[in-house]
């Protein structure tokens, strides 16, 4: 049997596992509610124990994460408000349970990698995938690799221009107040207007403001990272007209500079919707596994065993 890889997406609510090599070859998949960390790792290990052994397993995890390969706490979840998960050694725990090489990145970076390899970013080397939902997250794939740098991109906490005269809303970020996600995430829309975003009419002023804020942050990312393509998804983008409204504002704010038609008349090819849907995270985890070196396994000869 040819080589297969494992992918795990640990989300705040759901955990997804899959075995395969890409969107056209998934041999098995399973989804369950994310529970306490030890129990979640045990259920992931049970899934892989019931199927052919993968050559490596990739994880796309909610963060923040320690992704520094030289750090003694590499692969740990760092300070998260999710009960029980702060400091949890997710990648080392799974590596020890499965005895295969394990790679890890953020869930949004995993989704970015999958979209760049197989989805809306195919053919573009440097891609930013932005999700706007309960927060704002960005995954940045540069020349086909997820970018980390100092920590990992935390684009939701960009500072964007905030005209308090026009929009006196203080923002919902517990750290910064009116950072980008403090102003433009789903919870920010709900708090500002007193109603969930999905219940607001298409002509509600919330949408013009949202398009403006999203375009301001996207222009900052474009100006610094210069991605070949921007992918814009997440629950707030379920509003069909919003993507076009953001394109219009992004083109206007760029005002012809940088001088490329992709920020002008061809902006519809540049700022695009995702293509892989809810599977992007777990597919990206498989892509992470495919680029995980074999040397990261601590005990490659031991059989896989569930953690209890
Ligand atoms: Zn913030």
GROMACS .gro file of C-alpha atoms and ligand atoms in nm:
model
  309
    1UNK     CA    1   0.000   0.000   0.000
    2UNK     CA    2   0.131   0.345  -0.085
    3UNK     CA    3   0.225   0.600   0.179
    4UNK     CA    4  -0.053   0.776   0.371
    5UNK     CA    5  -0.051   1.072   0.608
    6UNK     CA    6  -0.260   1.173   0.904
    7UNK     CA    7  -0.425   1.509   0.961
    8UNK     CA    8  -0.576   1.639   1.284
    9UNK     CA    9  -0.757   1.967   1.327
   10UNK     CA   10  -0.823   2.061   1.687
   11UNK     CA   11  -1.077   2.338   1.684
   12UNK     CA   12  -1.235   2.514   1.978
   13UNK     CA   13  -1.553   2.305   1.934
   14UNK     CA   14  -1.475   2.019   1.696
   15UNK     CA   15  -1.179   1.791   1.641
   16UNK     CA   16  -1.137   1.633   1.297
   17UNK     CA   17  -0.906   1.346   1.202
   18UNK     CA   18  -0.833   1.219   0.851
   19UNK     CA   19  -0.605   0.972   0.680
   20UNK     CA   20  -0.500   1.022   0.318
   21UNK     CA   21  -0.285   1.224   0.083
   22UNK     CA   22  -0.510   1.513  -0.025
   23UNK     CA   23  -0.866   1.611  -0.113
   24UNK     CA   24  -0.892   1.342  -0.384
   25UNK     CA   25  -0.768   1.064  -0.160
   26UNK     CA   26  -0.912   1.050   0.191
   27UNK     CA   27  -0.922   0.691   0.318
   28UNK     CA   28  -1.093   0.760   0.650
   29UNK     CA   29  -1.213   1.057   0.852
   30UNK     CA   30  -1.378   1.117   1.185
   31UNK     CA   31  -1.507   1.418   1.376
   32UNK     CA   32  -1.591   1.455   1.743
   33UNK     CA   33  -1.640   1.731   1.997
   34UNK     CA   34  -1.317   1.870   2.141
   35UNK     CA   35  -1.304   1.771   2.508
   36UNK     CA   36  -1.042   1.792   2.780
   37UNK     CA   37  -0.693   1.767   2.625
   38UNK     CA   38  -0.592   1.419   2.747
   39UNK     CA   39  -0.923   1.271   2.636
   40UNK     CA   40  -0.898   1.446   2.300
   41UNK     CA   41  -0.549   1.304   2.235
   42UNK     CA   42  -0.675   0.958   2.336
   43UNK     CA   43  -0.960   0.977   2.086
   44UNK     CA   44  -0.722   1.093   1.811
   45UNK     CA   45  -0.490   0.802   1.893
   46UNK     CA   46  -0.786   0.560   1.883
   47UNK     CA   47  -0.872   0.681   1.532
   48UNK     CA   48  -0.522   0.623   1.398
   49UNK     CA   49  -0.486   0.289   1.579
   50UNK     CA   50  -0.788   0.161   1.384
   51UNK     CA   51  -0.640   0.238   1.040
   52UNK     CA   52  -0.319   0.182   0.840
   53UNK     CA   53  -0.025   0.353   1.007
   54UNK     CA   54   0.049   0.700   0.865
   55UNK     CA   55   0.405   0.800   0.774
   56UNK     CA   56   0.353   1.121   0.972
   57UNK     CA   57   0.072   1.316   1.135
   58UNK     CA   58   0.013   1.690   1.103
   59UNK     CA   59  -0.189   1.901   1.346
   60UNK     CA   60  -0.370   2.227   1.278
   61UNK     CA   61  -0.454   2.356   1.624
   62UNK     CA   62  -0.627   2.649   1.785
   63UNK     CA   63  -0.362   2.866   1.945
   64UNK     CA   64  -0.164   3.031   2.060
   65UNK     CA   65   0.107   2.768   2.009
   66UNK     CA   66   0.480   2.740   2.062
   67UNK     CA   67   0.605   2.663   1.708
   68UNK     CA   68   0.978   2.719   1.770
   69UNK     CA   69   1.140   2.383   1.685
   70UNK     CA   70   1.428   2.465   1.920
   71UNK     CA   71   1.205   2.536   2.218
   72UNK     CA   72   1.163   2.287   2.503
   73UNK     CA   73   0.791   2.358   2.484
   74UNK     CA   74   0.763   2.315   2.104
   75UNK     CA   75   0.414   2.201   2.008
   76UNK     CA   76   0.256   2.310   2.337
   77UNK     CA   77  -0.060   2.518   2.349
   78UNK     CA   78   0.041   2.837   2.531
   79UNK     CA   79  -0.189   3.084   2.712
   80UNK     CA   80  -0.544   3.003   2.603
   81UNK     CA   81  -0.869   3.074   2.786
   82UNK     CA   82  -0.993   2.725   2.689
   83UNK     CA   83  -1.013   2.531   3.019
   84UNK     CA   84  -0.738   2.272   3.070
   85UNK     CA   85  -0.551   2.349   2.748
   86UNK     CA   86  -0.299   2.616   2.861
   87UNK     CA   87   0.048   2.462   2.857
   88UNK     CA   88  -0.078   2.130   2.719
   89UNK     CA   89   0.192   1.943   2.517
   90UNK     CA   90  -0.035   1.866   2.220
   91UNK     CA   91   0.220   1.776   1.952
   92UNK     CA   92   0.463   1.591   2.185
   93UNK     CA   93   0.168   1.406   2.343
   94UNK     CA   94   0.040   1.290   2.008
   95UNK     CA   95   0.390   1.202   1.888
   96UNK     CA   96   0.445   0.983   2.194
   97UNK     CA   97   0.100   0.825   2.165
   98UNK     CA   98   0.133   0.740   1.795
   99UNK     CA   99   0.511   0.693   1.767
  100UNK     CA  100   0.519   0.867   1.429
  101UNK     CA  101   0.668   1.204   1.328
  102UNK     CA  102   0.428   1.486   1.417
  103UNK     CA  103   0.419   1.839   1.277
  104UNK     CA  104   0.204   2.122   1.407
  105UNK     CA  105   0.084   2.465   1.302
  106UNK     CA  106  -0.210   2.690   1.376
  107UNK     CA  107  -0.552   2.587   1.239
  108UNK     CA  108  -0.561   2.894   1.018
  109UNK     CA  109  -0.210   2.826   0.884
  110UNK     CA  110  -0.317   2.470   0.806
  111UNK     CA  111  -0.620   2.601   0.616
  112UNK     CA  112  -0.395   2.848   0.433
  113UNK     CA  113  -0.159   2.568   0.330
  114UNK     CA  114  -0.446   2.350   0.204
  115UNK     CA  115  -0.597   2.635   0.004
  116UNK     CA  116  -0.254   2.720  -0.140
  117UNK     CA  117  -0.186   2.359  -0.237
  118UNK     CA  118  -0.529   2.239  -0.351
  119UNK     CA  119  -0.783   2.522  -0.333
  120UNK     CA  120  -0.833   2.889  -0.407
  121UNK     CA  121  -0.460   2.964  -0.378
  122UNK     CA  122  -0.344   2.694  -0.622
  123UNK     CA  123  -0.076   2.825  -0.855
  124UNK     CA  124   0.018   3.111  -0.621
  125UNK     CA  125   0.337   3.068  -0.417
  126UNK     CA  126   0.264   3.327  -0.148
  127UNK     CA  127  -0.090   3.328  -0.015
  128UNK     CA  128  -0.269   3.484   0.280
  129UNK     CA  129  -0.581   3.308   0.406
  130UNK     CA  130  -0.793   3.526   0.627
  131UNK     CA  131  -1.087   3.403   0.832
  132UNK     CA  132  -1.338   3.641   0.988
  133UNK     CA  133  -1.568   3.478   1.240
  134UNK     CA  134  -1.549   3.459   1.620
  135UNK     CA  135  -1.209   3.623   1.573
  136UNK     CA  136  -0.992   3.730   1.281
  137UNK     CA  137  -0.708   3.496   1.192
  138UNK     CA  138  -0.457   3.489   0.911
  139UNK     CA  139  -0.238   3.212   0.779
  140UNK     CA  140   0.051   3.323   0.563
  141UNK     CA  141   0.210   3.075   0.323
  142UNK     CA  142   0.530   3.213   0.177
  143UNK     CA  143   0.680   3.026  -0.118
  144UNK     CA  144   0.477   2.721  -0.019
  145UNK     CA  145   0.569   2.720   0.351
  146UNK     CA  146   0.373   2.843   0.654
  147UNK     CA  147   0.534   3.156   0.794
  148UNK     CA  148   0.601   3.168   1.172
  149UNK     CA  149   0.868   3.424   1.255
  150UNK     CA  150   0.869   3.545   1.614
  151UNK     CA  151   0.550   3.363   1.720
  152UNK     CA  152   0.309   3.317   1.430
  153UNK     CA  153   0.099   3.575   1.248
  154UNK     CA  154  -0.166   3.730   1.473
  155UNK     CA  155  -0.322   3.954   1.210
  156UNK     CA  156  -0.644   3.989   1.407
  157UNK     CA  157  -0.459   4.220   1.644
  158UNK     CA  158  -0.351   4.467   1.375
  159UNK     CA  159  -0.428   4.827   1.461
  160UNK     CA  160  -0.636   4.986   1.189
  161UNK     CA  161  -0.763   5.344   1.162
  162UNK     CA  162  -1.066   5.385   1.390
  163UNK     CA  163  -1.266   5.706   1.356
  164UNK     CA  164  -1.435   5.725   1.695
  165UNK     CA  165  -1.652   6.012   1.571
  166UNK     CA  166  -1.809   5.793   1.303
  167UNK     CA  167  -1.790   5.468   1.505
  168UNK     CA  168  -1.771   5.527   1.882
  169UNK     CA  169  -1.776   5.152   1.953
  170UNK     CA  170  -1.487   5.069   2.190
  171UNK     CA  171  -1.416   4.722   2.045
  172UNK     CA  172  -1.430   4.374   2.197
  173UNK     CA  173  -1.066   4.261   2.211
  174UNK     CA  174  -0.992   4.188   2.580
  175UNK     CA  175  -0.632   4.302   2.526
  176UNK     CA  176  -0.652   4.594   2.282
  177UNK     CA  177  -1.015   4.696   2.262
  178UNK     CA  178  -1.031   4.838   1.911
  179UNK     CA  179  -0.775   4.629   1.724
  180UNK     CA  180  -0.890   4.476   1.392
  181UNK     CA  181  -1.071   4.180   1.545
  182UNK     CA  182  -1.195   4.404   1.825
  183UNK     CA  183  -1.373   4.611   1.559
  184UNK     CA  184  -1.460   4.366   1.281
  185UNK     CA  185  -1.502   4.010   1.415
  186UNK     CA  186  -1.848   3.851   1.442
  187UNK     CA  187  -1.870   3.927   1.817
  188UNK     CA  188  -1.772   4.291   1.746
  189UNK     CA  189  -2.056   4.326   1.494
  190UNK     CA  190  -2.299   4.168   1.740
  191UNK     CA  191  -2.187   4.392   2.028
  192UNK     CA  192  -2.188   4.712   1.821
  193UNK     CA  193  -2.533   4.665   1.668
  194UNK     CA  194  -2.699   4.457   1.939
  195UNK     CA  195  -2.782   4.174   1.700
  196UNK     CA  196  -2.599   3.876   1.552
  197UNK     CA  197  -2.437   3.955   1.216
  198UNK     CA  198  -2.640   3.689   1.035
  199UNK     CA  199  -2.968   3.857   1.143
  200UNK     CA  200  -2.878   4.200   1.000
  201UNK     CA  201  -3.043   4.299   0.671
  202UNK     CA  202  -2.829   4.339   0.359
  203UNK     CA  203  -2.882   4.717   0.363
  204UNK     CA  204  -2.790   4.756   0.733
  205UNK     CA  205  -2.509   5.011   0.783
  206UNK     CA  206  -2.311   4.736   0.958
  207UNK     CA  207  -2.203   4.596   0.623
  208UNK     CA  208  -2.050   4.912   0.476
  209UNK     CA  209  -1.853   4.962   0.799
  210UNK     CA  210  -1.747   4.596   0.799
  211UNK     CA  211  -1.628   4.619   0.437
  212UNK     CA  212  -1.427   4.931   0.523
  213UNK     CA  213  -1.258   4.771   0.825
  214UNK     CA  214  -1.181   4.448   0.642
  215UNK     CA  215  -1.036   4.638   0.345
  216UNK     CA  216  -0.816   4.851   0.577
  217UNK     CA  217  -0.664   4.542   0.743
  218UNK     CA  218  -0.626   4.353   0.416
  219UNK     CA  219  -0.443   4.648   0.261
  220UNK     CA  220  -0.200   4.644   0.555
  221UNK     CA  221  -0.131   4.272   0.496
  222UNK     CA  222  -0.095   4.325   0.120
  223UNK     CA  223   0.143   4.616   0.178
  224UNK     CA  224   0.373   4.417   0.408
  225UNK     CA  225   0.354   4.055   0.294
  226UNK     CA  226   0.278   4.113  -0.077
  227UNK     CA  227   0.088   3.785  -0.122
  228UNK     CA  228   0.016   3.666  -0.476
  229UNK     CA  229  -0.344   3.602  -0.367
  230UNK     CA  230  -0.568   3.685  -0.068
  231UNK     CA  231  -0.833   3.434   0.038
  232UNK     CA  232  -1.115   3.568   0.254
  233UNK     CA  233  -1.342   3.328   0.443
  234UNK     CA  234  -1.507   3.262   0.778
  235UNK     CA  235  -1.860   3.287   0.912
  236UNK     CA  236  -1.898   3.664   0.867
  237UNK     CA  237  -1.823   3.620   0.494
  238UNK     CA  238  -2.129   3.396   0.460
  239UNK     CA  239  -2.302   3.723   0.362
  240UNK     CA  240  -2.274   3.694  -0.021
  241UNK     CA  241  -2.245   4.066  -0.094
  242UNK     CA  242  -1.968   4.130   0.160
  243UNK     CA  243  -1.677   3.991  -0.044
  244UNK     CA  244  -1.762   4.222  -0.336
  245UNK     CA  245  -1.801   4.519  -0.103
  246UNK     CA  246  -1.455   4.451   0.043
  247UNK     CA  247  -1.310   4.429  -0.310
  248UNK     CA  248  -1.457   4.768  -0.397
  249UNK     CA  249  -1.315   4.930  -0.083
  250UNK     CA  250  -0.976   4.757  -0.114
  251UNK     CA  251  -0.937   4.882  -0.471
  252UNK     CA  252  -1.036   5.235  -0.365
  253UNK     CA  253  -0.802   5.240  -0.063
  254UNK     CA  254  -0.508   5.105  -0.265
  255UNK     CA  255  -0.574   5.390  -0.511
  256UNK     CA  256  -0.359   5.240  -0.783
  257UNK     CA  257  -0.058   5.163  -0.566
  258UNK     CA  258   0.107   4.909  -0.558
  259UNK     CA  259   0.071   4.937  -0.937
  260UNK     CA  260  -0.079   4.602  -1.034
  261UNK     CA  261  -0.406   4.526  -1.213
  262UNK     CA  262  -0.474   4.264  -0.943
  263UNK     CA  263  -0.543   4.552  -0.704
  264UNK     CA  264  -0.736   4.730  -0.980
  265UNK     CA  265  -0.965   4.598  -1.250
  266UNK     CA  266  -0.865   4.234  -1.179
  267UNK     CA  267  -0.928   4.249  -0.804
  268UNK     CA  268  -1.190   3.973  -0.842
  269UNK     CA  269  -0.902   3.733  -0.922
  270UNK     CA  270  -0.696   3.860  -0.631
  271UNK     CA  271  -0.930   3.871  -0.331
  272UNK     CA  272  -1.115   3.541  -0.353
  273UNK     CA  273  -1.337   3.305  -0.152
  274UNK     CA  274  -1.195   2.978  -0.016
  275UNK     CA  275  -1.267   2.657  -0.208
  276UNK     CA  276  -1.210   2.374   0.039
  277UNK     CA  277  -1.485   2.465   0.284
  278UNK     CA  278  -1.483   2.313   0.632
  279UNK     CA  279  -1.228   2.049   0.524
  280UNK     CA  280  -0.948   2.302   0.472
  281UNK     CA  281  -0.807   2.264   0.824
  282UNK     CA  282  -0.778   1.887   0.828
  283UNK     CA  283  -0.649   1.879   0.469
  284UNK     CA  284  -0.389   2.137   0.566
  285UNK     CA  285  -0.290   1.915   0.856
  286UNK     CA  286  -0.226   1.636   0.603
  287UNK     CA  287  -0.014   1.882   0.404
  288UNK     CA  288   0.180   1.963   0.724
  289UNK     CA  289   0.237   1.589   0.778
  290UNK     CA  290   0.371   1.557   0.422
  291UNK     CA  291   0.641   1.811   0.499
  292UNK     CA  292   0.724   1.683   0.848
  293UNK     CA  293   1.076   1.535   0.864
  294UNK     CA  294   1.100   1.175   0.986
  295UNK     CA  295   1.345   1.273   1.260
  296UNK     CA  296   1.078   1.438   1.476
  297UNK     CA  297   0.956   1.098   1.602
  298UNK     CA  298   1.090   1.030   1.947
  299UNK     CA  299   1.025   0.655   1.936
  300UNK     CA  300   0.953   0.553   1.576
  301UNK     CA  301   0.981   0.179   1.643
  302UNK     CA  302   0.723   0.168   1.921
  303UNK     CA  303   0.372   0.063   1.824
  304UNK     CA  304   0.094   0.320   1.831
  305UNK     CA  305  -0.087   0.319   2.164
  306UNK     CA  306  -0.368   0.531   2.291
  307UNK     CA  307  -0.307   0.772   2.578
  308UNK     CA  308  -0.542   0.733   2.876
  309LIG    ZN1  309  -0.649   4.267   1.996
   0.00000   0.00000   0.00000
